[in-house]
XYZ file of C-alpha atoms in Angstrom:
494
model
C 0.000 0.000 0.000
C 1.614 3.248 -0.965
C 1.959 6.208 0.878
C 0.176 9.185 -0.448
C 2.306 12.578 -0.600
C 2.240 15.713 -1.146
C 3.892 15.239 -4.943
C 0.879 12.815 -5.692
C -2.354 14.599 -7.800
C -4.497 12.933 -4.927
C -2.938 14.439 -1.840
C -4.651 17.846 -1.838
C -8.308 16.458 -2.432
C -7.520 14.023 0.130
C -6.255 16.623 2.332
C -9.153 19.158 1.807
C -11.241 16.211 2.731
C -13.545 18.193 5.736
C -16.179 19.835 6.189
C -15.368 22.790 8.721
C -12.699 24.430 6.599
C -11.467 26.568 9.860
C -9.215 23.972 10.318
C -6.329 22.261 8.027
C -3.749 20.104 8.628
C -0.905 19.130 6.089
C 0.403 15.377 6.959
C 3.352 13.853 5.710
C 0.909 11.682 3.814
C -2.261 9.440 3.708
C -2.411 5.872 3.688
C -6.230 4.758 1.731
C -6.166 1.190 2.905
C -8.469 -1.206 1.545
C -8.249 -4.619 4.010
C -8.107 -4.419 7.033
C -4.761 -5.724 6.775
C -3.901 -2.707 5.075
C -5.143 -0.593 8.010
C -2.887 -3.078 10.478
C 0.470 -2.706 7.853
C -0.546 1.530 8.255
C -0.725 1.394 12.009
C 1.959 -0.492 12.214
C 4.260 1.665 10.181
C 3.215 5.241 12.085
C 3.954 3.323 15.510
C 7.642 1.834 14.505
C 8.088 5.083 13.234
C 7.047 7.113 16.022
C 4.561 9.601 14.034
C 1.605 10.767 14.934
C -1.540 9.520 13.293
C -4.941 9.736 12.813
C -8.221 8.310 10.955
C -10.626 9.664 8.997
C -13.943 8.631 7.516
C -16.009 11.126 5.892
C -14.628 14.091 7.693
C -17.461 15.818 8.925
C -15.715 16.138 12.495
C -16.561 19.654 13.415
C -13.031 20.279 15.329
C -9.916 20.069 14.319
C -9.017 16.381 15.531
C -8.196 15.120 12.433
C -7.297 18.486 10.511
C -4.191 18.993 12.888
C -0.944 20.702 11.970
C 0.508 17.745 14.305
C -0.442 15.190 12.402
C 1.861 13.613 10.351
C -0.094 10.435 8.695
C -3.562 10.552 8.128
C -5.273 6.596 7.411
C -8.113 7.781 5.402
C -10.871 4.672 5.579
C -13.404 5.883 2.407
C -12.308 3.079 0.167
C -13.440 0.138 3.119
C -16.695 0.447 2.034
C -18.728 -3.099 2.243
C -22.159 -3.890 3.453
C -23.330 -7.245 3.637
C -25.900 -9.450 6.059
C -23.255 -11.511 7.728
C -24.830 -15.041 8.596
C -22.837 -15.916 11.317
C -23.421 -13.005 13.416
C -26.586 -12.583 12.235
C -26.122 -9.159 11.693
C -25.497 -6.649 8.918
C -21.415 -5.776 8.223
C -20.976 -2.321 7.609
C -17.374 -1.280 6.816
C -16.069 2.357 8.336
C -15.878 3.970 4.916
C -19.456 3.822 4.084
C -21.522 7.153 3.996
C -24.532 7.093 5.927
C -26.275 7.641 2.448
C -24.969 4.518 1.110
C -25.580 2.496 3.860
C -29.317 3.556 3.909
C -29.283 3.340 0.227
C -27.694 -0.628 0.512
C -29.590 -1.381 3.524
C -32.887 -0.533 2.078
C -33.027 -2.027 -1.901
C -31.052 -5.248 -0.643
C -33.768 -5.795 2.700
C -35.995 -3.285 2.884
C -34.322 -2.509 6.655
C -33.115 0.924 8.053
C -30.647 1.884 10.992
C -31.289 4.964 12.428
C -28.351 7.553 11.640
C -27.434 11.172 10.735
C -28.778 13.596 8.609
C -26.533 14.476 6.254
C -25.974 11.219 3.867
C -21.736 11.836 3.409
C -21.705 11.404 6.731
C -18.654 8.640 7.385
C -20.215 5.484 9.143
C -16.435 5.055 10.769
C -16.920 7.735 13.115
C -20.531 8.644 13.574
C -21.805 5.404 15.337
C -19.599 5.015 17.770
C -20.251 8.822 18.982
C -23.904 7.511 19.353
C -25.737 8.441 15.998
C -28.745 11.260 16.330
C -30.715 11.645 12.980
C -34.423 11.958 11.877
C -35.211 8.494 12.879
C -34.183 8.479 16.448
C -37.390 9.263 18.355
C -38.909 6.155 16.976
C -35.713 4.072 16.976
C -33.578 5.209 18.936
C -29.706 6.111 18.636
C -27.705 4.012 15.546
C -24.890 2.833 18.643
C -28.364 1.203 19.928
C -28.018 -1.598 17.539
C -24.127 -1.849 17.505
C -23.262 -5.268 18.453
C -20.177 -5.657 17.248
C -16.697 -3.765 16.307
C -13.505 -5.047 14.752
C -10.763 -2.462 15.712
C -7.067 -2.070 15.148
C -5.274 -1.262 17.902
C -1.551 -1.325 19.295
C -0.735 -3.390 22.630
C 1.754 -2.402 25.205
C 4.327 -3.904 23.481
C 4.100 -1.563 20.662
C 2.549 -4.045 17.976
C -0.556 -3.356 16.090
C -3.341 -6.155 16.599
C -7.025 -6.787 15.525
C -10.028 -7.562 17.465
C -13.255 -8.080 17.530
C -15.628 -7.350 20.606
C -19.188 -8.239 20.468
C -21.850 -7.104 23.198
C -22.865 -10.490 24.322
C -22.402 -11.133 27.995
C -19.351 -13.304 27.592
C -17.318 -11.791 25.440
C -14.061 -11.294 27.437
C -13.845 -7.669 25.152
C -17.334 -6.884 25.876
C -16.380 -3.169 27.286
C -14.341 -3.046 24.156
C -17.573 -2.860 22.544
C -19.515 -0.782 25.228
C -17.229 1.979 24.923
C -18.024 2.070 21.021
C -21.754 2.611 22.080
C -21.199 6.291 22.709
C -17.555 7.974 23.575
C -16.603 9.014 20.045
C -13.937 8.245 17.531
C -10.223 8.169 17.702
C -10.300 7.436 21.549
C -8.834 3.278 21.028
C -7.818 2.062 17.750
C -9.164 2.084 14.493
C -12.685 0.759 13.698
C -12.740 -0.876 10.233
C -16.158 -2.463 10.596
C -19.426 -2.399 12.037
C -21.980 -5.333 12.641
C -25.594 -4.082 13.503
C -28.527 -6.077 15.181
C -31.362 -4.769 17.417
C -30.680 -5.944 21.082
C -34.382 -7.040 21.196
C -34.041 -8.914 17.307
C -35.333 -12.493 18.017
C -35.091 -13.738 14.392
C -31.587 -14.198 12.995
C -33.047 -13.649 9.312
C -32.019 -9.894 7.367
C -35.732 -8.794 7.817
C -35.611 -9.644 11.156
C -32.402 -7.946 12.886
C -33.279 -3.993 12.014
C -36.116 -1.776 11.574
C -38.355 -1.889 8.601
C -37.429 0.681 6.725
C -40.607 3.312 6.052
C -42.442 3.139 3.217
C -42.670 7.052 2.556
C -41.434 10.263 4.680
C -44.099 13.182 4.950
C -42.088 16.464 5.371
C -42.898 19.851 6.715
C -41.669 23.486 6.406
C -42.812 26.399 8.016
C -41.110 29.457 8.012
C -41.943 33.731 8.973
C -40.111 36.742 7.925
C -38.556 38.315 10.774
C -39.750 41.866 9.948
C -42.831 40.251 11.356
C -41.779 38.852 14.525
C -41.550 40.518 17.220
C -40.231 39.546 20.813
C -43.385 38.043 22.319
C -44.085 36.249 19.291
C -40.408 34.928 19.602
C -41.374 33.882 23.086
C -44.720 32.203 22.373
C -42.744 30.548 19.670
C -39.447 29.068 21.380
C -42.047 28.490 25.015
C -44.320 26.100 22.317
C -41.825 24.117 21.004
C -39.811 23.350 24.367
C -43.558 22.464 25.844
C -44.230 20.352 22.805
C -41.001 18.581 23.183
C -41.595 17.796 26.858
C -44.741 17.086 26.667
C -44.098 14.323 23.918
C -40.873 13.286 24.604
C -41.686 10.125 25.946
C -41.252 6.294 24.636
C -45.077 5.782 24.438
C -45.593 9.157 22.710
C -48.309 8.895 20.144
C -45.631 11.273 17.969
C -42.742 9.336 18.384
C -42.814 9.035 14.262
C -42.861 13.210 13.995
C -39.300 14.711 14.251
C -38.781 18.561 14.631
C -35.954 21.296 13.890
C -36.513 25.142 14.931
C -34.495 27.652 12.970
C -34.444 30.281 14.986
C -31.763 32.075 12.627
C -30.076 35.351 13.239
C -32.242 38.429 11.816
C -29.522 38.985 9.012
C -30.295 35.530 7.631
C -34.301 36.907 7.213
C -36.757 34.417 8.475
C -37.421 31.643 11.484
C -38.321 28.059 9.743
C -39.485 25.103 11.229
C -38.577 21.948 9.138
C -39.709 18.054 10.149
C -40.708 15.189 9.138
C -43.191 12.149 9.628
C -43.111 8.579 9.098
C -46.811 7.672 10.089
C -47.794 7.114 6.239
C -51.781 7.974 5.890
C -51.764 9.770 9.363
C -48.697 11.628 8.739
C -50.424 15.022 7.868
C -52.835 14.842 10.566
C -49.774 14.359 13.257
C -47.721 17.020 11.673
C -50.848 19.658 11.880
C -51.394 18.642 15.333
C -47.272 19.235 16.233
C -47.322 22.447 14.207
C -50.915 23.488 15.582
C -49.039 23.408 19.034
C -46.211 25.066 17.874
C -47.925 28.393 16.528
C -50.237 28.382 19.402
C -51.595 32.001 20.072
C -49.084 33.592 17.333
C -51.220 35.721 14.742
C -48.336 35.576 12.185
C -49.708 33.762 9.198
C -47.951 30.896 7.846
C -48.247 28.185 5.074
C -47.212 24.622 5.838
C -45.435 22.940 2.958
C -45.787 19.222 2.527
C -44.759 16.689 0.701
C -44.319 12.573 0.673
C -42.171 10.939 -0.965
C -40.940 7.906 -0.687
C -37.982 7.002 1.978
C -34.622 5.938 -0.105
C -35.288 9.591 -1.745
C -35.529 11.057 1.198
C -32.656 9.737 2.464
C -30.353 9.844 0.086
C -31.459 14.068 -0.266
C -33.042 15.372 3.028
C -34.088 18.737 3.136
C -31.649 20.035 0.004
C -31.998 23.321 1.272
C -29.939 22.293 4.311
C -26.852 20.365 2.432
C -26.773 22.567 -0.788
C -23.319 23.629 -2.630
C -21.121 25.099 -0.303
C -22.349 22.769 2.772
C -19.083 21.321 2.783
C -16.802 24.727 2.205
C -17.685 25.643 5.461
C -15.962 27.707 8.606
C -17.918 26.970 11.658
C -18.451 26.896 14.884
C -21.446 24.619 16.917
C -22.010 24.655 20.533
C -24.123 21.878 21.410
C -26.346 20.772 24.404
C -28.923 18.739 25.830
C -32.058 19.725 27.164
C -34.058 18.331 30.027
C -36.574 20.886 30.435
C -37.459 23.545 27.863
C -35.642 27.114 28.143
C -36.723 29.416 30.470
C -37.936 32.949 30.307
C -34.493 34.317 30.590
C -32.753 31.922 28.239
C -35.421 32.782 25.865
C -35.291 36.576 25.839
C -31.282 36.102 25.600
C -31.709 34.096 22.468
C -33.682 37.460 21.250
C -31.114 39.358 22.414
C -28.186 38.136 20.594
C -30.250 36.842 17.383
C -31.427 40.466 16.840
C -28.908 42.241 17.500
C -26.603 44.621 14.985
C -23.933 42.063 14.809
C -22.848 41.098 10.784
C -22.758 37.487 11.533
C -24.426 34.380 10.287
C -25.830 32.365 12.328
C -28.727 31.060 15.433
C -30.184 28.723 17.513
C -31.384 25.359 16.462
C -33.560 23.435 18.345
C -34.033 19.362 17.860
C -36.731 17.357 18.875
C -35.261 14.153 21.090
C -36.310 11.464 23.219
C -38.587 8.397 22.554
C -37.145 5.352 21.918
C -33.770 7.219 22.633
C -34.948 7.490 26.340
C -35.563 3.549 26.999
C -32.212 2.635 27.396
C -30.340 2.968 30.611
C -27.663 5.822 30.976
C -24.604 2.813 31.683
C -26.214 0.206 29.353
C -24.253 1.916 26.341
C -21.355 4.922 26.398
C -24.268 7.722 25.817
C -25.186 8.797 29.320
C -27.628 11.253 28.321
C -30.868 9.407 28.301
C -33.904 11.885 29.492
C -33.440 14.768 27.231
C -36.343 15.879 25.410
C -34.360 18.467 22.678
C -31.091 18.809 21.609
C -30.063 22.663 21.308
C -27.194 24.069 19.803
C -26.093 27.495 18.954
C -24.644 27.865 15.758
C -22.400 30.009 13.603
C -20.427 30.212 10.205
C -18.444 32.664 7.965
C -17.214 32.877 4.704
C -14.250 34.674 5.058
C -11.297 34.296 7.527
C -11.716 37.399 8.657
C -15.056 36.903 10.139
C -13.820 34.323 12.323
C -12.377 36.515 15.462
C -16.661 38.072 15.557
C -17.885 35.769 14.993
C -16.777 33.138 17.275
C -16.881 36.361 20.239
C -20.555 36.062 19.133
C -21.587 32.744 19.700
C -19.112 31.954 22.671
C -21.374 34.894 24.369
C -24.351 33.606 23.048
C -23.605 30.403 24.780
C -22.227 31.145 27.833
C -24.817 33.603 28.344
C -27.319 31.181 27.810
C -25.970 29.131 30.967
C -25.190 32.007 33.261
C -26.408 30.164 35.912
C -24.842 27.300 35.071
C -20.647 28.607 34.565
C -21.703 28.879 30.887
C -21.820 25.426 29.736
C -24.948 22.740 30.055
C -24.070 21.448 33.121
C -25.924 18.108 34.331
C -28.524 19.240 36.484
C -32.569 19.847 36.513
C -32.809 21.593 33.150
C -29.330 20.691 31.032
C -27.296 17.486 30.757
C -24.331 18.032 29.235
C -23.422 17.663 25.557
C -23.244 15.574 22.795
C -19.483 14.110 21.619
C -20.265 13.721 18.141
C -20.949 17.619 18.134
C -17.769 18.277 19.920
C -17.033 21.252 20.950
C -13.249 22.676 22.398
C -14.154 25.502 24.401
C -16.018 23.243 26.904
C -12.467 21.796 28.222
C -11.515 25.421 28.131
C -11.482 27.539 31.894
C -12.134 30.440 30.144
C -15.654 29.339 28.867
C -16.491 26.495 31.143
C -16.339 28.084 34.762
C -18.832 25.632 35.862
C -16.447 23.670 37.884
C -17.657 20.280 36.101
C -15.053 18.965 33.515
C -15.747 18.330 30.317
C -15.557 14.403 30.142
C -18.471 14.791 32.689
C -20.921 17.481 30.064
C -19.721 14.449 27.787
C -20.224 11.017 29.642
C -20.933 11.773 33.326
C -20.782 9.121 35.477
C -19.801 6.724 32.586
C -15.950 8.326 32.374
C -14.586 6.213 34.734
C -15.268 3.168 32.942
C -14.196 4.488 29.855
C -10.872 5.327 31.105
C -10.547 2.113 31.810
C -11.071 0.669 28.625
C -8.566 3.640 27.202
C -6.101 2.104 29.443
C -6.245 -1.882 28.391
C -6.874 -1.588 24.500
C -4.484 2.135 24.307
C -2.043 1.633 26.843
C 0.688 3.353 25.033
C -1.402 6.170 24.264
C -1.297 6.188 19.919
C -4.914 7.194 19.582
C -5.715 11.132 20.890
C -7.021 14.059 20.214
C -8.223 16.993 21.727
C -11.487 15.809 23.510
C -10.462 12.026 23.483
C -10.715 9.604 26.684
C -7.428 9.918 28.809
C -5.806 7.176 30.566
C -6.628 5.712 34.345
């Protein structure tokens, strides 16, 4: 397998390979492995020769873990890209270079079967199930690491050597907490996952049809959106107060909406309008859920608005959600997302801060997105996988981006106050208590291991895992004892 360098004609697509362009690294050069001997031979190589490396799989990380100026080899997994049903395991085989488009796209013509993932379908499989997995279909199935059941990984041993492995989540596996560990703490923490096998915990057939979801038949989607010349702060308030009560209120696992999933745009004012965009999975009842949810929603708001819907059928959904949101330039991006998970909708004062600094003169691009959670998310126990956070009912983050460089230094002072405003009471970051629980690792997010944003007192392993950190670091210290795999939020040795 040959070493990719800067001389080659691939090196500098390979190397541009992210999505939040604020960060670059230039490594020494890129191994694309194709077995996972390949991936073993790379490993091995970076180790003997004592340079720091890193994976990648579709390079949506929205730090700079992989694009770092330290990094001197970069194993770059897209061409591992297999899916089969594997008989013996009874499970499906998903390789760590597979999108999350083409694994819904394979998953669904071969066996009519879906696994709940992300959003966006170039989404790399590699790293975005083992941070846990939240996409459109998680209120009614749950989280993707929910139906992990087993990982083959490449690690390196004590003695320096690089090995392979593979841990299942059956009670006596001896690597069992191998696996756990890949049910929620995020990538580059252990080794290198080359491939995934997927199969419901509660799957009592060992057929294709039997181990996953069926896939829906159609998707019903929603938008709803209001110029902002025509909102003013109470209807801002009536808004943001109906959608945290909505979410609340049906955030449960026998919710009779647990098919109806939810995003509030509540954008800057520079970017021109508040949108609500959703979806619904409930076939012939679809439209009657969705004007229920949105009924609820625009409760006692006299702004007129138009509901767009449309069904179509689920693979072209999938494979093209909401255009709007992944058009050209999606992937040119500079950005900056502070994530966190809600327990109880925003309050009064959070609200009329999120009016505050999304109407204010700033030049910046940018606002507060709110996520309908829960469900099926919520009937798993906070230790039974690595994602602690199990009783949220929305997942908030304030977001920002710019086009050119020099927009960063305002931009980021923007939405740094935003957020740390937004948790005055809690040091500025979504501490786990009554109303927040921490954050979500596959939105990571730097500043929350920083003292100069996080003056909360609670480290950031603990907005991350909580009470599951512990255990984690123990798993760190067997399968990474010489510490290869790191980065700047990854687990740190007992």
């Amino acid at each position: 397998m040959e070493k990719i360098t800067p001389n080659d004609i691939r090196y500098s697509d390979l190397a541009g390979k992210r999505f939040n362009k604020r960060f670059s690294g230039k490594p020494e050069y890129i191994r694309l492995p194709t077995t996972v001997a390949e991936v073993v031979e790379a490993v091995q190589d970076a180790v003997d020769s004592k340079q720091r490396l890193v994976v990648r799989s579709g390079g949506h990380c929205l730090e700079g873990f992989v694009s770092d100026p330290a990094v001197q080899v970069l194993i770059d997994m897209s061409l591992m890209t297999d899916i089969f049903f594997d008989e013996g395991k009874s499970a499906f085989s998903v390789a760590a270079g597979a999108t999350v488009g083409e694994m819904y796209r394979r998953l669904f013509l071969g066996w009519g079967v879906v696994l709940p993932a992300g959003e966006h379908p170039g989404i790399g499989i590699g790293g975005h199930i083992c941070g846990g997995a939240f996409g459109f279909l998680c209120r009614e199935y749950g989280l993707a690491a929910d139906y992990l059941y087993a990982i083959e990984l490449v690690y390196v041993d004590a003695s320096g050597k690089a090995r392979v492995v593979i841990a299942t989540r059956e009670a006596d596996d001896p690597h069992r907490e191998l696996w756990w560990a890949h049910t929620g703490a995020g990538g580059g923490n252990f080794g290198i996952v080359t491939r995934y096998w997927l199969r419901a915990a509660d799957a009592t057939g060992s057929g294709p049809a039997n181990v996953l979801p069926k896939a829906p038949a159609t998707i019903t989607t929603f938008r709803v959106g209001w110029d902002w010349k025509d909102v003013d702060e109470s209807a801002f308030t009536r808004l943001t107060k109906n959608f945290g009560a909505w979410s609340q209120q049906y955030s449960g696992p026998d919710s009779p909406y647990l098919s109806l999933f939810s995003l509030l745009f509540l954008n800057h004012r520079n970017l021109g309008r508040i949108e609500i965009k959703g979806l619904c999975t409930a076939g012939a009842k679809a439209r009657q859920l969705i004007n229920e949810h949105l009924a609820a929603i625009t409760d006692r708001i006299s702004i007129a608005s138009t509901p767009q819907m449309e069904e179509m059928p689920w693979l072209r959904f999938a494979l093209n959600p909401f255009p709007e949101l992944f058009q050209p330039g999606f992937d040119n991006a500079l950005a900056k997302v502070k994530d966190a998970y809600f327990r109880q909708p925003l309050t009064d004062k959070q609200i009329a801060t999120a009016f505050k600094y999304l109407t204010g003169n700033e030049k910046v691009g940018g606002g507060l997105g709110m996520a309908t959670y829960g469900g099926k998310v919520n009937t798993v126990p906070p230790d039974a996988t690595a994602t602690a956070q199990r009783d949220a009912i929305m997942d908030v983050a304030c977001n920002t981006g710019w086009a050119d460089p020099s927009g960063e230094a305002p931009t980021l002072a923007w939405v740094r106050a935003f957020y740390s405003e937004l948790f005055e009471n809690s040091g500025g970051v979504p501490a786990p208590n009554d109303q927040t629980d921490g954050a979500m690792i596959n939105h990571p997010d730097t500043d929350l291991a920083d003292p100069e944003w996080n003056k909360s007192g609670v480290p950031w392993h603990t907005l991350y895992y909580k009470d599951n950190y512990p255990r984690l670091r123990q798993v760190k210290r067997q399968w990474d004892p010489l510490g290869i795999f790191y980065h700047a939020l990854s687990i740190r040795e007992a």
